[in-house]
Coordinates of C-alpha atoms and ligand atoms in Angstrom, one line a residue:
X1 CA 26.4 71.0 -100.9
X2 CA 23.1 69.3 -100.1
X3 CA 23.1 66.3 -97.6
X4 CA 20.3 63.5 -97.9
X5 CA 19.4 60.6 -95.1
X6 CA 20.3 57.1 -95.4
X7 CA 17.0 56.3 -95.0
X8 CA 15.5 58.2 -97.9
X9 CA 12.3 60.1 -96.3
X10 CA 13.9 62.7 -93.7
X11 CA 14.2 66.3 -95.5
X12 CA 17.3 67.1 -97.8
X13 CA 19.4 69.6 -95.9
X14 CA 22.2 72.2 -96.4
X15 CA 25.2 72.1 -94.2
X16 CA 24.3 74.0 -91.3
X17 CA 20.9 72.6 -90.7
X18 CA 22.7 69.4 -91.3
X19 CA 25.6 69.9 -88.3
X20 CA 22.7 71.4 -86.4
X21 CA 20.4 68.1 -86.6
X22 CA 22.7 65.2 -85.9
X23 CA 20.6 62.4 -86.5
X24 CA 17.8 62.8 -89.4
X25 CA 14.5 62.7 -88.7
X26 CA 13.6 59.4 -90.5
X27 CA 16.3 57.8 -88.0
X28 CA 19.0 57.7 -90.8
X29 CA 22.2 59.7 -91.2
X30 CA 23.5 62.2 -93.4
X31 CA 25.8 61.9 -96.2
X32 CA 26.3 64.5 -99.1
X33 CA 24.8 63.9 -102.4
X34 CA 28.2 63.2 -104.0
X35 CA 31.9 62.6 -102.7
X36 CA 33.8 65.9 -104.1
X37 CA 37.7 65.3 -105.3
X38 CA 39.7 67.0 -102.9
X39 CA 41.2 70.4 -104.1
X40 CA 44.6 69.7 -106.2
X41 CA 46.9 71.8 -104.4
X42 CA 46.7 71.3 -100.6
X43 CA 50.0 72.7 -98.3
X44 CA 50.5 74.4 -95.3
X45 CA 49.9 73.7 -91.8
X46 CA 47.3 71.4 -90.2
X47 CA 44.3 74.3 -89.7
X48 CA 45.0 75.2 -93.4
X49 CA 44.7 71.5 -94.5
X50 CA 41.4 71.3 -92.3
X51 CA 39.9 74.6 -94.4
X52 CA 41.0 73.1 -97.8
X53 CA 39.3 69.5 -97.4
X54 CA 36.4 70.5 -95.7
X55 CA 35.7 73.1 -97.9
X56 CA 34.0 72.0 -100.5
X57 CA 31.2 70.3 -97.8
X58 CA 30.5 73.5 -96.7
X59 CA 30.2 75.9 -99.7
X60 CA 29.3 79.3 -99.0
X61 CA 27.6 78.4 -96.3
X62 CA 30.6 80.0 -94.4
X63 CA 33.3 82.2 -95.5
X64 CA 36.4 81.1 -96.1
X65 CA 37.5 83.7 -93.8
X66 CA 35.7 82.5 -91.0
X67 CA 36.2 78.7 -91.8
X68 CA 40.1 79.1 -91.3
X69 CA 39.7 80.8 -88.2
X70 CA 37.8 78.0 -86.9
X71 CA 40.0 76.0 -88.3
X72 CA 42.9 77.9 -86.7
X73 CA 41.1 78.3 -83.5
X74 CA 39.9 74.1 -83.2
X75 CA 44.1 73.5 -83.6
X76 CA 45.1 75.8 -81.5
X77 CA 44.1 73.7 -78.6
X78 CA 46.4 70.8 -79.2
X79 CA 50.1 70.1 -78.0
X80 CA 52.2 69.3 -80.8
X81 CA 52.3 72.3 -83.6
X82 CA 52.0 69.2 -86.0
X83 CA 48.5 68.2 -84.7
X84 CA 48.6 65.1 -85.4
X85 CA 52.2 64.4 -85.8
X86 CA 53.2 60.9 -87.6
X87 CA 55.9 58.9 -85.9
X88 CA 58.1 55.6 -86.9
X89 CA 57.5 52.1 -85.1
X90 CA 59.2 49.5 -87.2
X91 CA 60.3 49.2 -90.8
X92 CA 57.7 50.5 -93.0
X93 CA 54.9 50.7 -90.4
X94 CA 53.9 54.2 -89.1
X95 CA 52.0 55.9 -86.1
X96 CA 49.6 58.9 -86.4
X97 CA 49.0 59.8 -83.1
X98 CA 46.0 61.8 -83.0
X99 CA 45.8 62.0 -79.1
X100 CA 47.7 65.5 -78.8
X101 CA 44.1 67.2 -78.4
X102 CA 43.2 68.2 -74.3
X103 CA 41.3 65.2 -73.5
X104 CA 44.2 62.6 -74.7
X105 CA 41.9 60.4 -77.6
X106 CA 41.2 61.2 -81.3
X107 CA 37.7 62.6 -80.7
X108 CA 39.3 66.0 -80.0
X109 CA 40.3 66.5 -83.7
X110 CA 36.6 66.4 -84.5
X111 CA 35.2 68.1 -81.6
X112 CA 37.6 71.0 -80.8
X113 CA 36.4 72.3 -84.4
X114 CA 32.4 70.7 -84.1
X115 CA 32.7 73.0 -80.5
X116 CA 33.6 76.0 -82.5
X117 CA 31.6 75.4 -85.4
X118 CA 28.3 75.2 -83.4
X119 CA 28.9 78.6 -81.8
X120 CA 29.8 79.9 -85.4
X121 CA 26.4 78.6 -86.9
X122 CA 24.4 79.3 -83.8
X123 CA 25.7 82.7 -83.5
X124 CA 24.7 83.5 -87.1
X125 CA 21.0 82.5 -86.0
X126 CA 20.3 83.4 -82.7
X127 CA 19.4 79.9 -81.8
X128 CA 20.2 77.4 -78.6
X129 CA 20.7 73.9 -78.7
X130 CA 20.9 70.9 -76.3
X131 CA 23.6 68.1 -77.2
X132 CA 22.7 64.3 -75.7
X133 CA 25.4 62.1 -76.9
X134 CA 26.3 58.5 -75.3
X135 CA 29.7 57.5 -74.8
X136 CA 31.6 54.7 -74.5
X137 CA 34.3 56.5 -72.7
X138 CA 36.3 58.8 -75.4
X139 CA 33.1 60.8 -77.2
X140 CA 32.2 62.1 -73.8
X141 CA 34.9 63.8 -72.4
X142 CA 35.7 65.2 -75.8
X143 CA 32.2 66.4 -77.0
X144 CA 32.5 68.5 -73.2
X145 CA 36.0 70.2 -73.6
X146 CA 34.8 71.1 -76.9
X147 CA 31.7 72.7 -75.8
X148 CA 32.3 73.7 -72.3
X149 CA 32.8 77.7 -73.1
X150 CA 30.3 78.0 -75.5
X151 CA 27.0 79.9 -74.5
X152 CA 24.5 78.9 -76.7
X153 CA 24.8 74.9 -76.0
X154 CA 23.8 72.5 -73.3
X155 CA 25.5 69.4 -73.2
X156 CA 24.0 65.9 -71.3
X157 CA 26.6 62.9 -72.1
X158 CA 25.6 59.4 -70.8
X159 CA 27.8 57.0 -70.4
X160 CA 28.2 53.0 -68.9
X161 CA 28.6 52.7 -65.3
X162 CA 31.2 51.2 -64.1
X163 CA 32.7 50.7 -67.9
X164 CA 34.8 53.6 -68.4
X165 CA 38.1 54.1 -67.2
X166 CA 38.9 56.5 -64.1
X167 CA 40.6 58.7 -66.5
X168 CA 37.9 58.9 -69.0
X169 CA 35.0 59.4 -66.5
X170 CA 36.8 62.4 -64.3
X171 CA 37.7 63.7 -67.5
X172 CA 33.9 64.1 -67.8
X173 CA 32.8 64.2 -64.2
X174 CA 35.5 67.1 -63.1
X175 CA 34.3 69.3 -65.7
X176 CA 32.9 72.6 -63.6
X177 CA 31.0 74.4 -66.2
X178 CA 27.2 75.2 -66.1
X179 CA 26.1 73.9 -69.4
X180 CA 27.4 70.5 -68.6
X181 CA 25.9 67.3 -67.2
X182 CA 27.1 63.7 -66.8
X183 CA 25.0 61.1 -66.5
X184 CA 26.0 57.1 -65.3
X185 CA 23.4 54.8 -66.6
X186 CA 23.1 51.2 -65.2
X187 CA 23.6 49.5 -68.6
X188 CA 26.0 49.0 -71.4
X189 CA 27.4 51.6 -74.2
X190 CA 24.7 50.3 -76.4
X191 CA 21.8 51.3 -74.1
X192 CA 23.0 54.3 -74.0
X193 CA 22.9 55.0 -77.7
X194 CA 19.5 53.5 -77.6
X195 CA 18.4 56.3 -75.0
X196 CA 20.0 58.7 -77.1
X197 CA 18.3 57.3 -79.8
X198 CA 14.9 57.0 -78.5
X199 CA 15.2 60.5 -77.3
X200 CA 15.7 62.0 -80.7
X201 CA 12.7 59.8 -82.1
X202 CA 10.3 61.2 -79.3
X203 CA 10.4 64.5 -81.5
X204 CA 7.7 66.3 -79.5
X205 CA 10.9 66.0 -76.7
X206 CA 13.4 66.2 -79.5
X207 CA 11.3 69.9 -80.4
X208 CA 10.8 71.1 -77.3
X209 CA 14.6 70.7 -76.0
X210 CA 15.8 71.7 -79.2
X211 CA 17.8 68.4 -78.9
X212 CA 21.5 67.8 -81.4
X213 CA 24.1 64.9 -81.5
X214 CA 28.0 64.9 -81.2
X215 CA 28.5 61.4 -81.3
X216 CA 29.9 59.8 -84.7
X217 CA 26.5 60.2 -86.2
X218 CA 27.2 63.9 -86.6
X219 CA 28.4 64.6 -90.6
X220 CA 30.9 67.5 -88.8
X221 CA 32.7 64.7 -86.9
X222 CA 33.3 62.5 -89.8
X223 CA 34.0 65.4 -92.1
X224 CA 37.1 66.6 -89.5
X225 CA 38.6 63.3 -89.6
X226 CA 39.0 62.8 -93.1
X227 CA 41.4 65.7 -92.7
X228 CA 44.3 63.7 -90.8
X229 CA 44.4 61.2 -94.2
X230 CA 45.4 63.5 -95.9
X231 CA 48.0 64.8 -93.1
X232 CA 49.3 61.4 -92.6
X233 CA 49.6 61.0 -96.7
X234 CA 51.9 64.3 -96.6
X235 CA 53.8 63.0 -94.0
X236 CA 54.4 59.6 -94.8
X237 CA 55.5 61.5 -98.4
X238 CA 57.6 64.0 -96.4
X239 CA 60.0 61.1 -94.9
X240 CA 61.2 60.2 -98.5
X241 CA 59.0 57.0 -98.7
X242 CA 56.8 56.0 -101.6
X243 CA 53.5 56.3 -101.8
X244 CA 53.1 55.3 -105.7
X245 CA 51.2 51.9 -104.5
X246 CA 49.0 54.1 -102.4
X247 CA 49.4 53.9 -98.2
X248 CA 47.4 52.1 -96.1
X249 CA 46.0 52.6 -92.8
X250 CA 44.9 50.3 -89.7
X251 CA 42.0 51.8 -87.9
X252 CA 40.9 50.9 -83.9
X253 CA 36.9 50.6 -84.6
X254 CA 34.3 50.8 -82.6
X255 CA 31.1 52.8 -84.1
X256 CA 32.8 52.9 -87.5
X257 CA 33.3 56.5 -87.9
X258 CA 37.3 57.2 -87.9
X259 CA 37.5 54.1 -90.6
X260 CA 34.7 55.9 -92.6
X261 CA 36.5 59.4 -92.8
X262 CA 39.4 57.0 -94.8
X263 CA 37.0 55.2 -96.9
X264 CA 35.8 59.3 -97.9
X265 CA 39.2 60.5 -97.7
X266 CA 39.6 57.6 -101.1
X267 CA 36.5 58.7 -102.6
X268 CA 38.0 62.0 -103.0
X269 CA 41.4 60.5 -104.2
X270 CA 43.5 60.2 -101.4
X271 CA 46.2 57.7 -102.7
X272 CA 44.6 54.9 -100.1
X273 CA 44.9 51.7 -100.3
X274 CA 43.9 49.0 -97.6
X275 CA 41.6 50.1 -94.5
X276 CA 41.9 47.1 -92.1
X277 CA 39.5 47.2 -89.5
X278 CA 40.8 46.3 -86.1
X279 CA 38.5 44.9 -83.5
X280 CA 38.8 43.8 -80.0
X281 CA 37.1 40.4 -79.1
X282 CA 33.8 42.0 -79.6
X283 CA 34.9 41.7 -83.6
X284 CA 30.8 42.1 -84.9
X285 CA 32.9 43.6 -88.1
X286 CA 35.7 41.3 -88.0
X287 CA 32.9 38.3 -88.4
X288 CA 31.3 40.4 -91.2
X289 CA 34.0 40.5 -93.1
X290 CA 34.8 37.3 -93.1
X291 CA 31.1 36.2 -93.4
X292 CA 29.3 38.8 -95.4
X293 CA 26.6 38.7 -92.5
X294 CA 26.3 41.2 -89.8
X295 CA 25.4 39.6 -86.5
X296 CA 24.7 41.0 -83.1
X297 CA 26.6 39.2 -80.2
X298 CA 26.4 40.7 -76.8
X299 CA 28.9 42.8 -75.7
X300 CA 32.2 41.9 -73.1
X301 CA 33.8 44.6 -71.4
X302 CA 38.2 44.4 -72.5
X303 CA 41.0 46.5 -72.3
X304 CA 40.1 48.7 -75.3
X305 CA 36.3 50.0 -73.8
X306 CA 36.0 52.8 -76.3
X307 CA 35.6 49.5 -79.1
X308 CA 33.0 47.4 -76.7
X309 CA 30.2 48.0 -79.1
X310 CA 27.8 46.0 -81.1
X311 CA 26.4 48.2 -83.2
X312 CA 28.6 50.2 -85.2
X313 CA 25.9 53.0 -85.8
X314 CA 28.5 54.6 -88.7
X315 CA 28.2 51.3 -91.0
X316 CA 24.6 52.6 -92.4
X317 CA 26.7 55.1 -94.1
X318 CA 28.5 52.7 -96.3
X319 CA 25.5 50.2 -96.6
X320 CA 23.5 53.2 -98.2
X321 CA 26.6 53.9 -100.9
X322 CA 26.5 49.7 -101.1
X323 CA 23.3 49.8 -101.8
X324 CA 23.1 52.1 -104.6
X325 CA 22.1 54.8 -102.4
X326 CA 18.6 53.5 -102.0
X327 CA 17.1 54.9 -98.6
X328 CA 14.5 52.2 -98.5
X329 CA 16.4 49.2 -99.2
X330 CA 18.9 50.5 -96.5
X331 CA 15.8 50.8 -94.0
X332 CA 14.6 47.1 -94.7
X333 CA 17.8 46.1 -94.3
X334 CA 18.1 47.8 -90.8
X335 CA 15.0 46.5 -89.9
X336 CA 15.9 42.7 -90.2
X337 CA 19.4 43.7 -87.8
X338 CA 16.8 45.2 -85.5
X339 CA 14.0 42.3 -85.1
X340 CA 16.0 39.0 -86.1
X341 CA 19.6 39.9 -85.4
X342 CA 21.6 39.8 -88.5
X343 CA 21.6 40.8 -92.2
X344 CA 24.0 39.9 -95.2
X345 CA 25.0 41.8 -97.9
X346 CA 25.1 40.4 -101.5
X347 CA 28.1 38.9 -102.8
X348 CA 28.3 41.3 -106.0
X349 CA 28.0 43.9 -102.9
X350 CA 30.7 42.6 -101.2
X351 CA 33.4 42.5 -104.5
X352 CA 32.5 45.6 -105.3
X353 CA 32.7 48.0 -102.2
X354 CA 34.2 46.1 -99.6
X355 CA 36.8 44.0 -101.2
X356 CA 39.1 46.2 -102.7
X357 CA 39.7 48.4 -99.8
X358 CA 38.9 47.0 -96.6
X359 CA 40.4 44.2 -94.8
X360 CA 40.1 43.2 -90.8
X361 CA 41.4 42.4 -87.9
X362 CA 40.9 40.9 -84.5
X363 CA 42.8 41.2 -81.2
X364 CA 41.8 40.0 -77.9
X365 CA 42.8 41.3 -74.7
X366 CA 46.0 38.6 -74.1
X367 CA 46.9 39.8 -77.6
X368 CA 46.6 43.3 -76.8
X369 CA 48.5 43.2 -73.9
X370 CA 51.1 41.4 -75.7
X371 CA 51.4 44.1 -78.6
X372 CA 51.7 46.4 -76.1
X373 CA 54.7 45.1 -74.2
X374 CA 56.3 44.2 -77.4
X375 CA 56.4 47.9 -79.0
X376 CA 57.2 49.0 -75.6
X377 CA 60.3 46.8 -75.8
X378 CA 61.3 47.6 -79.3
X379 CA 61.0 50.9 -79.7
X380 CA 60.6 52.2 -75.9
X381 CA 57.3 54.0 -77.1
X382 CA 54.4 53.1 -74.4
X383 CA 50.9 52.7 -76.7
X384 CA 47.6 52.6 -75.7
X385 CA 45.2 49.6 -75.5
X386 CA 43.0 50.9 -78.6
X387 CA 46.2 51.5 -80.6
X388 CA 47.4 47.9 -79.9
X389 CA 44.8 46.6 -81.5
X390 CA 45.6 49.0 -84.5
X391 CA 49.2 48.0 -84.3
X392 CA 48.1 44.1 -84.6
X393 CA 46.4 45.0 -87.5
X394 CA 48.8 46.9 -89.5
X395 CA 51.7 44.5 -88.9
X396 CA 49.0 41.2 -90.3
X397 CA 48.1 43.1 -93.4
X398 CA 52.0 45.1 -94.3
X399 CA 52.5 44.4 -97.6
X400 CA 56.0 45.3 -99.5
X401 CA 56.4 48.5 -101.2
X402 CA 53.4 50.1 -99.3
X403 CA 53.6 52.6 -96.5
X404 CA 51.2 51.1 -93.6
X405 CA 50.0 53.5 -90.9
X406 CA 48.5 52.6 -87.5
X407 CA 46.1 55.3 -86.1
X408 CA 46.9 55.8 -82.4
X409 CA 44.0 57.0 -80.9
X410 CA 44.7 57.2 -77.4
X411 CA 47.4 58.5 -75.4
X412 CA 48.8 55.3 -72.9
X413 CA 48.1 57.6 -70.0
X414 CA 44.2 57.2 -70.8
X415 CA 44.7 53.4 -69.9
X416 CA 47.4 53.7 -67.5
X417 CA 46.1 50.0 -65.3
X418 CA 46.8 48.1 -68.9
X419 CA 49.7 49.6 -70.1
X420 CA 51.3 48.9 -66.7
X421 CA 50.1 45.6 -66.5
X422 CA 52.1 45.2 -69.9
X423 CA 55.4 47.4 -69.3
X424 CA 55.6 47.3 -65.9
X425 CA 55.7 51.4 -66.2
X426 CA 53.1 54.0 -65.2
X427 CA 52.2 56.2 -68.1
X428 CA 52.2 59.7 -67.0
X429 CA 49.3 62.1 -67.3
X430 CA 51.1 65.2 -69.2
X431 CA 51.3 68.3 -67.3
X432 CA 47.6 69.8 -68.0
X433 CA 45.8 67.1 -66.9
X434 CA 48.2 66.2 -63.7
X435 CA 45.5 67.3 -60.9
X436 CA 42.3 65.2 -62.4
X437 CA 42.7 63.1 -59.7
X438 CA 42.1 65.7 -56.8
X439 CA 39.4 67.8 -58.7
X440 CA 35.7 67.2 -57.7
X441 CA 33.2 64.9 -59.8
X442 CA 29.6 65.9 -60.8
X443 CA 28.1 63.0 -62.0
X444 CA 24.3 61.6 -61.7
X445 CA 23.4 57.7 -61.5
X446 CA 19.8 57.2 -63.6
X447 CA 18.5 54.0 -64.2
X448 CA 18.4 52.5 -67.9
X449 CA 15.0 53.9 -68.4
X450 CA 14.2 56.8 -70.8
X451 CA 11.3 58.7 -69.1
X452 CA 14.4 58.6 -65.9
X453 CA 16.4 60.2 -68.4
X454 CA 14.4 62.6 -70.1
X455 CA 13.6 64.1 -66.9
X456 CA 17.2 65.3 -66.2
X457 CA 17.6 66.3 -69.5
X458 CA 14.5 68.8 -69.3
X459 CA 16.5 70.2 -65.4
X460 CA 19.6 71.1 -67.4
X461 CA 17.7 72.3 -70.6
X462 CA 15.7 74.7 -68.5
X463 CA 12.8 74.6 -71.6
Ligands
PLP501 C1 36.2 56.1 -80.2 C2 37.5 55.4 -80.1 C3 37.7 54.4 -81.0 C4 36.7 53.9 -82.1 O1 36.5 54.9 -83.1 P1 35.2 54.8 -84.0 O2 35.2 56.0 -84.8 O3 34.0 54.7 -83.1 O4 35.3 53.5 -84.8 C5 39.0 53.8 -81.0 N1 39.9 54.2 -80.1 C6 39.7 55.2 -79.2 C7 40.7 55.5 -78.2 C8 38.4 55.8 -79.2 O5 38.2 56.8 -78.3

């Protein structure tokens, strides 16, 4: 499989170099040259359905051997032998809960296997890398659990300070292993994916610190989470109900990424049919879809802080297949988001790509809160703040006769000050992570300012 950039001009790649770059060099991301149908015949467990999807994006770039023991090994990690088991909430309406992973949010499917598959690939070529990813809470402590033990990567995560929840930032802070640093930058989520951005565009930096990307801009990431489509597809199959009018799912969104594994998961013929888009009150995608326009507001801080974003870095992906896969209309397009704030997209555009499959959502925090107490007193399940807004989502677009499945992408215990705020119960940390509260934090405070932040990059890289 060859991969190509958004943007048209960066190099066309193979797998491996692709993982191994992140971001392309012309600023764009990379998507395969073609959507392959996914293989006819897929069973077994989880790590066996992970081999089988992602299979034909990797070719014989790795053994099939050795991709089912990463496979095997990336699974291993999580709680429930299902991985990402699929439960009831009401009549019709499911749950995937993909926070069974060690650090409790869906990033872990993705990067217990992107941890693994960067030792595999480096390994093979005697080669080091240093990761710089932002976070917006979740990313962070995932991209470091999946990396933590490996010896050929650095890892430097920056994050929002002050806008992550205690949970999420000792889960990154309390981490004591050599190749890690955490990094507090006074600024929002969005400067800190312009740091990381700026950082890969300085590319005599980029060169010399050999510098990669585990945020949703990695292909690897996206490509593990079309995986748990399927899953939740066999599932929903499993408990006798029909999925002849296709299932649909309700996504939490923030950068676009866990929405755009479905929207590839249908490309390959997954039997999907409505994505609906859930936003918190920073609903830039919401607007768009009702509007056709793309405009930058700035960001408020609400319950769900892994969705405070803007700019949903993943949406390129689907411009470029919007527009005809033409790298230099995408960049224009780009552009005009960058220097006057907003773009549209063509009604033709619109019918054609985004109509049929997505729809959207928007849920402020009152609302959140709301859906949280009212699933709590329904079914006695306690849901996360992210998932809430999923929840709202799925029940406002149910239709009859199709199966509608809420991702939850956080355990409750992430978020434990909302959901008791809503239930008037403490979720409880499970067992593993019960002591994150008396372990040590390492954590460095840097100024939104990139030379600031280059120079601690270039302490931990050691190059
Ligand atoms: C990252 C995250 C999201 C948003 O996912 P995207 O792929 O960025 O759209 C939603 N919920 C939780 C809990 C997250 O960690």
């Amino acid at each position: 499989m060859h991969y190509v950039s958004t943007r048209g001009s960066a190099p066309v790649l193979g797998f491996a170099d692709t993982v191994l770059a992140g971001l392309a060099t012309d600023g764009g991301l990379y998507v395969p040259e073609i959507w392959p149908a996914a293989p006819q015949h897929i069973s077994g467990d989880y790590a066996r359905l992970a081999a089988d999807v992602m299979s034909p994006y990797i070719g014989d770039e790795i053994s099939a051997d050795a991709l089912a023991s990463l496979c095997t090994a990336a699974y291993a990690t999580f709680r429930d032998p299902r991985v990402t088991p699929l439960v009831p909430l009401e009549q019709g309406h499911w749950m995937l809960e993909l926070f069974h992973g060690p650090t409790l949010a869906f990033k872990d499917v993705a990067l217990q296997f992107l941890g693994k598959l960067f030792d595999h690939l480096l390994e093979s070529r005697d080669e080091r890398i240093t990761i710089v990813g932002a976070t917006s809470g979740d990313t962070g402590s995932a991209a470091i659990d999946g990396v933590k033990n490996c010896s050929r990567v650095k890892i430097v995560i920056l994050y929002p300070h002050g806008r992550v929840s205690d949970v999420q930032r000792r889960q990154m802070t309390t981490v004591n292993s050599p190749n890690v640093m955490t990094l507090a930058i006074d600024g929002t989520f969005d400067d800190c994916q312009d740091l990381v951005k700026a950082m890969f565009n300085h590319a005599e930096f980029r060169e010399r610190h050999r510098l990669s990307a585990v945020n949703s801009i990695n292909w690897a990431r996206i490509m593990a989470q079309v995986v748990y489509y399927f899953s939740a597809i066999q599932q929903v199959a499993a408990n006798g109900e029909s999925i002849g009018n296709g299932v649909s799912f309700s996504v939490p969104t923030g950068n676009f990424g866990n929405v755009l594994s479905g929207w590839i998961a249908k490309q390959m013929g997954a039997p999907i049919r409505h994505l609906v888009v859930g936003s918190n009150s920073n609903d830039i995608l919401t607007r768009f879809f009702e509007t056709h326009e793309m405009r930058a507001r700035d960001v408020v801080p609400t319950l769900s802080p892994s969705m405070d974003i803007q700019v949903s870095s993943n949406f390129e992906r689907l411009l470029f297949e919007m527009n005809g896969r033409d790298g230099g209309l995408t960049t224009e397009q780009l552009q005009r988001f960058r220097s006057a704030g907003a773009f549209a997209v063509e009604a033709d555009q619109y019918e054609t790509w985004l109509a049929p499959t997505f729809r959207a959502a928007r849920c402020d925090d009152a609302q959140t809160a709301a859906m949280i107490r009212d699933v709590f007193e329904s079914t006695g399940q306690m849901i996360d703040p992210h998932t809430a807004v999923g929840v709202l989502g799925g029940r406002t677009h149910q239709e009859d006769g199709v199966p509608m499945v809420t991702l939850a992408t956080a355990h409750a215990a992430k978020f434990p000050d909302a959901v008791e705020r809503a239930t008037s119960r403490r979720p409880e940390l499970p067992a593993h992570m019960a002591d994150l509260f008396d372990r040590p934090e390492r954590v460095t405070r840097v100024a939104n300012d990139l030379a600031a932040v280059e120079a601690e990059v270039a302490a931990l890289s050691g190059l």
